[in-house]
Coordinates of C-alpha atoms in Angstrom, one line a residue:
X1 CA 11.9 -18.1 -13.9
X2 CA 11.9 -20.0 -10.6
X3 CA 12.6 -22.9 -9.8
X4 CA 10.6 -26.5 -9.4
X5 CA 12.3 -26.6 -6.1
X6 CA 11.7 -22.9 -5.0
X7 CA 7.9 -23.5 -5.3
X8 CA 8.0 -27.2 -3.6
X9 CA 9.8 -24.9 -0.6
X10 CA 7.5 -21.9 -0.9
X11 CA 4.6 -24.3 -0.3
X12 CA 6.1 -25.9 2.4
X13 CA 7.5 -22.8 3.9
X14 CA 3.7 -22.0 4.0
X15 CA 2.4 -24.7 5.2
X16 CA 5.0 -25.0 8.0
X17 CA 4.1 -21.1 9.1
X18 CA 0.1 -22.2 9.4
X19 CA 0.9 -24.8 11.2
X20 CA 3.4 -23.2 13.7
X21 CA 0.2 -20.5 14.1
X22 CA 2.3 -17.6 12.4
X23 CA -1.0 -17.2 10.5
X24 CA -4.0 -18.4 9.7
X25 CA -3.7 -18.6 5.5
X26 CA -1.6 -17.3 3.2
X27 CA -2.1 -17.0 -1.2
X28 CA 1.2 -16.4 -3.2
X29 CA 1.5 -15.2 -6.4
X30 CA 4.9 -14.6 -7.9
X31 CA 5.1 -13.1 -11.8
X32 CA 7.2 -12.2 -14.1
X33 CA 6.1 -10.1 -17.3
X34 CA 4.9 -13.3 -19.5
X35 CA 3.0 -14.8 -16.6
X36 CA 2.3 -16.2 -13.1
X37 CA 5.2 -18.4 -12.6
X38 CA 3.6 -19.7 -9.1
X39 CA 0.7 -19.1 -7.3
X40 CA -0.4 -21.5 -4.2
X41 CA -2.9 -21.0 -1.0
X42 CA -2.1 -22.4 2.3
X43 CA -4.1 -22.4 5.7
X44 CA -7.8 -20.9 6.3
X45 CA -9.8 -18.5 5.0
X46 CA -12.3 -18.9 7.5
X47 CA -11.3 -20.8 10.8
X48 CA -14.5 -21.0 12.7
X49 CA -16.3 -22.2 9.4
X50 CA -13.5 -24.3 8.7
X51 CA -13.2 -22.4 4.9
X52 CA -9.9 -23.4 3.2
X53 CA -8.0 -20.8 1.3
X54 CA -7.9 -20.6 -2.0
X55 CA -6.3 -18.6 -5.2
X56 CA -9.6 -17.3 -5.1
X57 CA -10.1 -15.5 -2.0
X58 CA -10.6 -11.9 -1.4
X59 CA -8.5 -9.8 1.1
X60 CA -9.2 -6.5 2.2
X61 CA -6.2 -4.8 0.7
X62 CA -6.3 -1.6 2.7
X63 CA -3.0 0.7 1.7
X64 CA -2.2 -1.3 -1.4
X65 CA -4.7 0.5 -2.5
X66 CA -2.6 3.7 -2.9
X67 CA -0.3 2.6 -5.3
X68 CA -3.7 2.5 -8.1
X69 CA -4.1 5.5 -6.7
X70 CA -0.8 6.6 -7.3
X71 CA -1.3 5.1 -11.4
X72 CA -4.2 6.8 -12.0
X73 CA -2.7 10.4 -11.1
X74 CA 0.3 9.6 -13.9
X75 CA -2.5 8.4 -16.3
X76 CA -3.8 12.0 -15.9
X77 CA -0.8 13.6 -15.8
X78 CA 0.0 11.3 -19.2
X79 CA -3.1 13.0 -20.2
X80 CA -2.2 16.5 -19.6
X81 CA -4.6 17.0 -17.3
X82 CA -2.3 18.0 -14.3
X83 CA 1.5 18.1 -13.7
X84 CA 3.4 16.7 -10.9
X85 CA 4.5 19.6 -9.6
X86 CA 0.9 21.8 -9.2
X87 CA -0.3 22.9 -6.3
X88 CA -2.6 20.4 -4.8
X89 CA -4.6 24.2 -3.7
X90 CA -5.0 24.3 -7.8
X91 CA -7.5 21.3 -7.6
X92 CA -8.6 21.6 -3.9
X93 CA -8.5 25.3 -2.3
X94 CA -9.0 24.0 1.0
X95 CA -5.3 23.4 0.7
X96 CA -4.1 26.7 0.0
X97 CA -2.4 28.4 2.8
X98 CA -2.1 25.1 4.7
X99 CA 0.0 26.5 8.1
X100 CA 2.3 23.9 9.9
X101 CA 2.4 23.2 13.9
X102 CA 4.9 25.1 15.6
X103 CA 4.3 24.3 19.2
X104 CA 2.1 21.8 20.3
X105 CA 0.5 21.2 23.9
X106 CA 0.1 17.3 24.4
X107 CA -1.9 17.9 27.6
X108 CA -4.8 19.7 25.9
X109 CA -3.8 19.3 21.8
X110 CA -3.9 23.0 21.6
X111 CA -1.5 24.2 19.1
X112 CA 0.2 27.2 17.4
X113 CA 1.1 27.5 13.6
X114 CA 3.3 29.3 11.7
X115 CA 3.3 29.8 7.4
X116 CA 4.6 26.5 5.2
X117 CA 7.7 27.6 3.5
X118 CA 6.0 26.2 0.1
X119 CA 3.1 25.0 -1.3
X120 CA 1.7 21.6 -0.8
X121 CA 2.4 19.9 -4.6
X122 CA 1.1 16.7 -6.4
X123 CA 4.4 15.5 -6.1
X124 CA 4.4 15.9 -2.3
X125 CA 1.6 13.7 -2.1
X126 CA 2.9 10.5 -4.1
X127 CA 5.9 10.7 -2.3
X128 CA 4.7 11.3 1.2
X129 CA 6.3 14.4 2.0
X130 CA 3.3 17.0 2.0
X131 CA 3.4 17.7 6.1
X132 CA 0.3 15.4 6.5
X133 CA 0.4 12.2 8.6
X134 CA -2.1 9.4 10.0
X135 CA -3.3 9.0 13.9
X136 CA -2.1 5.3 14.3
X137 CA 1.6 6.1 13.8
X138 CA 2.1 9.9 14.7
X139 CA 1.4 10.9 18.4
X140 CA 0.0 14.6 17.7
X141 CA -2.0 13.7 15.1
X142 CA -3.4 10.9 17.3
X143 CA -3.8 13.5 20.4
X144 CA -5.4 15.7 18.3
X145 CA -8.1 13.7 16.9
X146 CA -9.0 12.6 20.6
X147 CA -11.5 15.7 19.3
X148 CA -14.2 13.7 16.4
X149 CA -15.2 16.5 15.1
X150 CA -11.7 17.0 13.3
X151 CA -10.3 14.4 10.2
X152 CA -6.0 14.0 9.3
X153 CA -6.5 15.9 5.9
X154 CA -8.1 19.1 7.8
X155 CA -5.3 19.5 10.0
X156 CA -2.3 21.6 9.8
X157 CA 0.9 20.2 8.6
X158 CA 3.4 18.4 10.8
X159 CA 6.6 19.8 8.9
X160 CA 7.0 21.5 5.8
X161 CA 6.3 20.1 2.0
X162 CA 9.3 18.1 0.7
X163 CA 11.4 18.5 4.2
X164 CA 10.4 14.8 5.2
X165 CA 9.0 11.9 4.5
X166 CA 6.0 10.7 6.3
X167 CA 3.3 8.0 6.4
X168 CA 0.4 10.2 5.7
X169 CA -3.2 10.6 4.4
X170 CA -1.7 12.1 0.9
X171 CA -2.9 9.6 -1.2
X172 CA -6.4 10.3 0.3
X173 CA -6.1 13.8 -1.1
X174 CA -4.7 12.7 -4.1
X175 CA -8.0 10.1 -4.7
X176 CA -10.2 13.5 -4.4
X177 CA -8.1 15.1 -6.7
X178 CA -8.4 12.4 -9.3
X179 CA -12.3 13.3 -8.9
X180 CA -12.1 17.0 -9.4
X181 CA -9.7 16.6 -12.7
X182 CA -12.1 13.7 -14.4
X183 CA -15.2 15.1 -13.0
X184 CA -15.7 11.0 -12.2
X185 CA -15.6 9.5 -8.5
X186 CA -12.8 7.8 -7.7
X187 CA -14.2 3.9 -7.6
X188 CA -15.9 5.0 -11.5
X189 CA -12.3 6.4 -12.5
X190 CA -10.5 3.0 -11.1
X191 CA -12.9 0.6 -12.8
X192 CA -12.9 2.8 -16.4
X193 CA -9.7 3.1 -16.4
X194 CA -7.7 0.0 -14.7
X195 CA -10.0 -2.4 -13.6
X196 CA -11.8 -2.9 -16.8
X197 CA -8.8 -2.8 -19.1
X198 CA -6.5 -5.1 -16.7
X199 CA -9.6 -7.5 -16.3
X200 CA -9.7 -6.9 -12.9
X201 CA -12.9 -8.7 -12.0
X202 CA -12.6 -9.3 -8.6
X203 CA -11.0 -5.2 -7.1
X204 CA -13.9 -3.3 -6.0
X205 CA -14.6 -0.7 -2.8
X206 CA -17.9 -3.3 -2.5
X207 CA -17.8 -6.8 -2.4
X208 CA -21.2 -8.3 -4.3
X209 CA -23.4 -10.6 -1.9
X210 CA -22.4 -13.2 -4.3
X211 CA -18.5 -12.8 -4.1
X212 CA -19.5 -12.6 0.0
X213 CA -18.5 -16.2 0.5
X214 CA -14.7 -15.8 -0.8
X215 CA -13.8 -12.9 1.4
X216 CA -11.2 -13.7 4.1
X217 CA -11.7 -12.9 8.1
X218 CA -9.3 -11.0 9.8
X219 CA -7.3 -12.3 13.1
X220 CA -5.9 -10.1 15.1
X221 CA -2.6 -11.0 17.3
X222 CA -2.6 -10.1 20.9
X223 CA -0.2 -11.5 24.0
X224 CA 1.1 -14.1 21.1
X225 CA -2.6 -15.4 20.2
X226 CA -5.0 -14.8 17.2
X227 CA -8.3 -14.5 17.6
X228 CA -10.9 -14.1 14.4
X229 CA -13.2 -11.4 13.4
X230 CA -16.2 -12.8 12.1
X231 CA -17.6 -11.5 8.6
X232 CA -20.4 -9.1 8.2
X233 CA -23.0 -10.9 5.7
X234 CA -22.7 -7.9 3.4
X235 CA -19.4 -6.5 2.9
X236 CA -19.1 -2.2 2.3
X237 CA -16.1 0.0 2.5
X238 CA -15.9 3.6 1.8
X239 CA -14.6 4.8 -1.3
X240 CA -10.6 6.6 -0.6
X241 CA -7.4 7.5 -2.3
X242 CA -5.7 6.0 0.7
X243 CA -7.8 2.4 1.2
X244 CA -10.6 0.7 1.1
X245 CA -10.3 -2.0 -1.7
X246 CA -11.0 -5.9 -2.2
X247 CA -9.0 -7.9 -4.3
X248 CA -7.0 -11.5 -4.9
X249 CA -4.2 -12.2 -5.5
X250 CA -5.1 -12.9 -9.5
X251 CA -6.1 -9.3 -9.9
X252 CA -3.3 -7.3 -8.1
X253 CA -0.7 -9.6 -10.4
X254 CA -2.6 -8.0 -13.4
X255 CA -1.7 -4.8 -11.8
X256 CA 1.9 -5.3 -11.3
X257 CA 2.4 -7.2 -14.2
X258 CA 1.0 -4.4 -16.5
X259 CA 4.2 -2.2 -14.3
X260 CA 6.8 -4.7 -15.3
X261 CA 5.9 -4.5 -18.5
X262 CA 6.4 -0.5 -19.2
X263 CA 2.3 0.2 -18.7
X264 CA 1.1 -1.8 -21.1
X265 CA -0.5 -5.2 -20.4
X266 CA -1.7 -7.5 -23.3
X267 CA -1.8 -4.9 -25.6
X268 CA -3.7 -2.7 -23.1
X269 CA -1.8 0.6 -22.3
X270 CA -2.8 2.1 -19.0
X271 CA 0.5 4.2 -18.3
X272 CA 3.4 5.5 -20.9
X273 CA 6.8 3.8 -20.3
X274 CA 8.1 7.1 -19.3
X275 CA 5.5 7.6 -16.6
X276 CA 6.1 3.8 -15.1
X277 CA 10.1 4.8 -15.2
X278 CA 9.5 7.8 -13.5
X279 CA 7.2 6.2 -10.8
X280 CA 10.3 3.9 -9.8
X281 CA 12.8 6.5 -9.4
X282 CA 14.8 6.9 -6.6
X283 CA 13.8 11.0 -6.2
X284 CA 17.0 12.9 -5.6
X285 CA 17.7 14.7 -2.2
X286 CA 17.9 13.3 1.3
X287 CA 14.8 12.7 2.4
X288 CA 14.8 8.6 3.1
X289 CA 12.0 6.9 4.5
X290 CA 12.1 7.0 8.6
X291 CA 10.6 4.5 10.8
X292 CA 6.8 5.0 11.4
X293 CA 5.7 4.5 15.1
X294 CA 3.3 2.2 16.4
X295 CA 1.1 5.0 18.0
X296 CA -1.4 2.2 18.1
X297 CA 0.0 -1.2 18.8
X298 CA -3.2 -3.0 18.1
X299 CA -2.8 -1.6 14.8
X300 CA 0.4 -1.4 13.6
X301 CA 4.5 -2.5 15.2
X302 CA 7.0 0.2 13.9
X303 CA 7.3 0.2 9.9
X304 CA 9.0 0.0 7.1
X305 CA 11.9 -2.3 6.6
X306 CA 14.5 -0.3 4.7
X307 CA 13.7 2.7 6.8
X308 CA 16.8 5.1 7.0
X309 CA 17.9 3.8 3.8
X310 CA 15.2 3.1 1.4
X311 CA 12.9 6.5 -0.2
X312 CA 9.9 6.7 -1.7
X313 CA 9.4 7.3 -5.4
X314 CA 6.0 8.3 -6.7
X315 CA 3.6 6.1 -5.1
X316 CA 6.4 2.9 -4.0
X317 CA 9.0 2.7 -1.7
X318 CA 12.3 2.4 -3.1
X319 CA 14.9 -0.9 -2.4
X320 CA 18.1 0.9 -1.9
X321 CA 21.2 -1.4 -2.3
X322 CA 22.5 -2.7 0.8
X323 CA 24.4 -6.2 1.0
X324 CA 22.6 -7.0 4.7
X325 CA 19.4 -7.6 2.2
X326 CA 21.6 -9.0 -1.3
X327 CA 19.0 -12.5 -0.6
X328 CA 15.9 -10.6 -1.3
X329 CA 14.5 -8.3 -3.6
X330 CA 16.9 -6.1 -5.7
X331 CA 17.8 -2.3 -5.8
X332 CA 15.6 -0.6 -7.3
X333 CA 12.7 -2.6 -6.6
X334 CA 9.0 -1.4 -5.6
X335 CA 6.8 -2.4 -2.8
X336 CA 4.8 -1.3 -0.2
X337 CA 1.7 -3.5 1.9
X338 CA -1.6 -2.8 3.2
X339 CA -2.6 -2.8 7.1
X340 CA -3.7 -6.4 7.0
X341 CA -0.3 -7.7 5.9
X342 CA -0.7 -7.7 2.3
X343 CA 2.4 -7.5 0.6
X344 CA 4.1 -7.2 -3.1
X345 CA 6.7 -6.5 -4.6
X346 CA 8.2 -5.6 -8.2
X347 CA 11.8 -6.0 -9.3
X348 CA 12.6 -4.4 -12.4
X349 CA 16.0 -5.5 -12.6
X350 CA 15.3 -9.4 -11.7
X351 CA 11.9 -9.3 -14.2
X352 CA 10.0 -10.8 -11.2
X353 CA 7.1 -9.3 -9.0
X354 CA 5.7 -11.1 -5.7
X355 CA 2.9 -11.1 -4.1
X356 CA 1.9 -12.6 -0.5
X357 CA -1.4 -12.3 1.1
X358 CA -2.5 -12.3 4.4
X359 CA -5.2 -11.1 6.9
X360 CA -3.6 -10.4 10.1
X361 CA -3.1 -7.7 12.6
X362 CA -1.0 -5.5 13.5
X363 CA 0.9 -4.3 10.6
X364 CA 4.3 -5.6 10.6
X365 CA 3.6 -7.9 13.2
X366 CA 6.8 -10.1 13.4
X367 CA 5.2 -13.5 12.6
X368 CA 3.6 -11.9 9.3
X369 CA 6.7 -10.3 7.9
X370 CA 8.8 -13.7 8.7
X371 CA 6.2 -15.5 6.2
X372 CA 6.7 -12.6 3.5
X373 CA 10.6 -12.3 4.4
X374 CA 10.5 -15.9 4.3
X375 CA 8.8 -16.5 1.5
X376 CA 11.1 -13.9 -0.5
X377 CA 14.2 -15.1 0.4
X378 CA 13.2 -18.7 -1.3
X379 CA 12.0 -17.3 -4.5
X380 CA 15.6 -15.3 -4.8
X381 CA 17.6 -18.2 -3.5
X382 CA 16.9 -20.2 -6.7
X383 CA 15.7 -17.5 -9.4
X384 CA 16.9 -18.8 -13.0

């Protein structure tokens, strides 16, 4: 449990951080397995139409969509349907064969390849070691799609499968994977199979013209100001593995409430206990997490805190034990965020699970992650 004075300070944490301008609004949610223990909403979700924020509001969740993702792979795995350590070129064939860069020409993105060592794996993917990466954070990738006509999962691989860890488009693959194995498309999979059963009413690719009105704007930060996107009347995304997904706050506690709890969620079981244990593990070997780039600054400032020292299990990065970080979340725990700084978190060994919601860019951008840091450190400084 937290404390009556941990969420007094959260909410006043918040509401000193929208006033200060580090953001516009921010929704947290903090859980344990029973329960929300403390949910508030601070600031705007609409400035120029003066729209206060509410529990209710919808974000654009963007890369906390992989970790769903991520689930409903193990669900099929659970099923027997694939194993973690198939070929990927199994599922898709395009895959098979998939040479890595040897020598690259920045000047003109020309390139020369060599054979992968191995094949690219299921496993690979989840744990973003397959050799594939994303333009906004690695700088041949980004040089190389100067060219439209070419898309990150076409590409050759930047290193070999398994050698390192890398932000990467793998959970893109993994979402058409999910469609080849259930002969479903991915956003039918998600709602049959997690939505529905978590009562997840308000996660979809496509927000309905009548859930329009909740949907938060984005600001983006530049030279130390914010300035506000306006809303399109309808709201559409494309359907990925990798992104794409509206929810609240509500919903994704659902989600990582039902992970706490082993895969099962009010008598709903969406995982096996064995699968949900395995998704947490801190895979053996050296390959850590390394600090991402900001190949594009308007998009993202270098990521992940606990790079160097954290890894990434199968679908969450890792907490590694360090006592620079004892005040926040504990070893062992799983996290990652999505583009618009969206955040959570889920501590298996503390029983707790956070989540903080924003709508900000760039990713990381030092204002956001003081809020989420913040925000954090209050709910561990008095946890029962």
């Amino acid at each position: 449990m937290i404390s009556d004075l941990s969420k007094t300070a959260i909410t006043a944490f918040s509401e000193a951080a929208v006033k200060r301008g580090d953001v516009p609004g921010v929704v947290t949610l903090i859980a344990n397995r029973e329960g929300v223990l403390y949910q508030g909403a601070v600031g705007k979700q609409d400035v120029a139409r003066d729209v206060d924020i509410s529990t209710g509001t919808i974000f654009r969740i963007a890369s906390m969509t992989k970790p769903l993702t991520s689930v409903a792979i193990m669900m099929l795995v659970d099923a027997g349907k694939l194993k973690l350590d198939d070929p990927v070129a199994n599922y898709l064939p395009e895959f098979k064969d998939r040479p890595v860069i040897s020598k690259f020409n920045q000047a003109d993105a020309t390139y020369e390849t060599r054979p992968a060592k191995r094949a690219i794996t299921i496993r690979h993917l989840l744990t973003h070691t397959s050799g594939l990466g994303l333009a906004f954070t690695d700088p041949t990738i980004a040089r190389i799609l100067k060219d439209p006509s070419k898309t990150e999962p076409e590409l050759p691989l930047l290193q070999d499968p398994g050698t390192k860890w890398q932000y990467s488009v793998s959970p893109r693959v993994l979402g058409w994977v999910i469609e080849k194995v259930s002969g479903e498309t991915l956003d039918v999979f998600l709602q049959k199979q997690i939505f529905g059963p978590l009562k997840m009413v308000d996660t979809a690719y496509v927000v309905p013209d009548d859930k329009a009105p909740r949907v938060v704007t984005v600001h983006s930060r530049k030279d130390g100001k914010l300035s506000e996107e306006a809303n399109t009347p309808t709201q559409v995304s494309t359907v990925r593995g990798d992104g794409g997904l509206y929810s609240t706050a509500n919903d994704y506690a659902m989600f990582v409430r039902m992970l706490l709890n082993g895969g099962t969620l009010n008598d709903v079981k969406i995982l096996s206990a064995k699968s949900v244990q395995m998704m947490g593990e801190n895979p053996p070997g050296g390959v850590f997490m390394q600090t991402q780039p900001d190949e594009n600054p308007a998009r993202t400032r270098p990521f992940p805190i606990g790079a160097g020292r954290d890894k990434f299990g199968l679908g969450f990065q890792i907490t590694a034990a360090d006592p620079q970080y004892a005040k926040y979340r504990s070893p062992g725990s799983l996290s990652w965020g999505g583009i618009f700084n969206t955040h959570f978190w889920i501590d298996p060994q503390r029983q707790i699970a956070g989540i903080v919601l924003m709508q900000t860019l760039p990713f990381y951008d030092e204002a956001s992650m003081g809020v989420l840091r913040g925000i954090e450190a209050i709910v561990y400084q008095n946890l029962k």
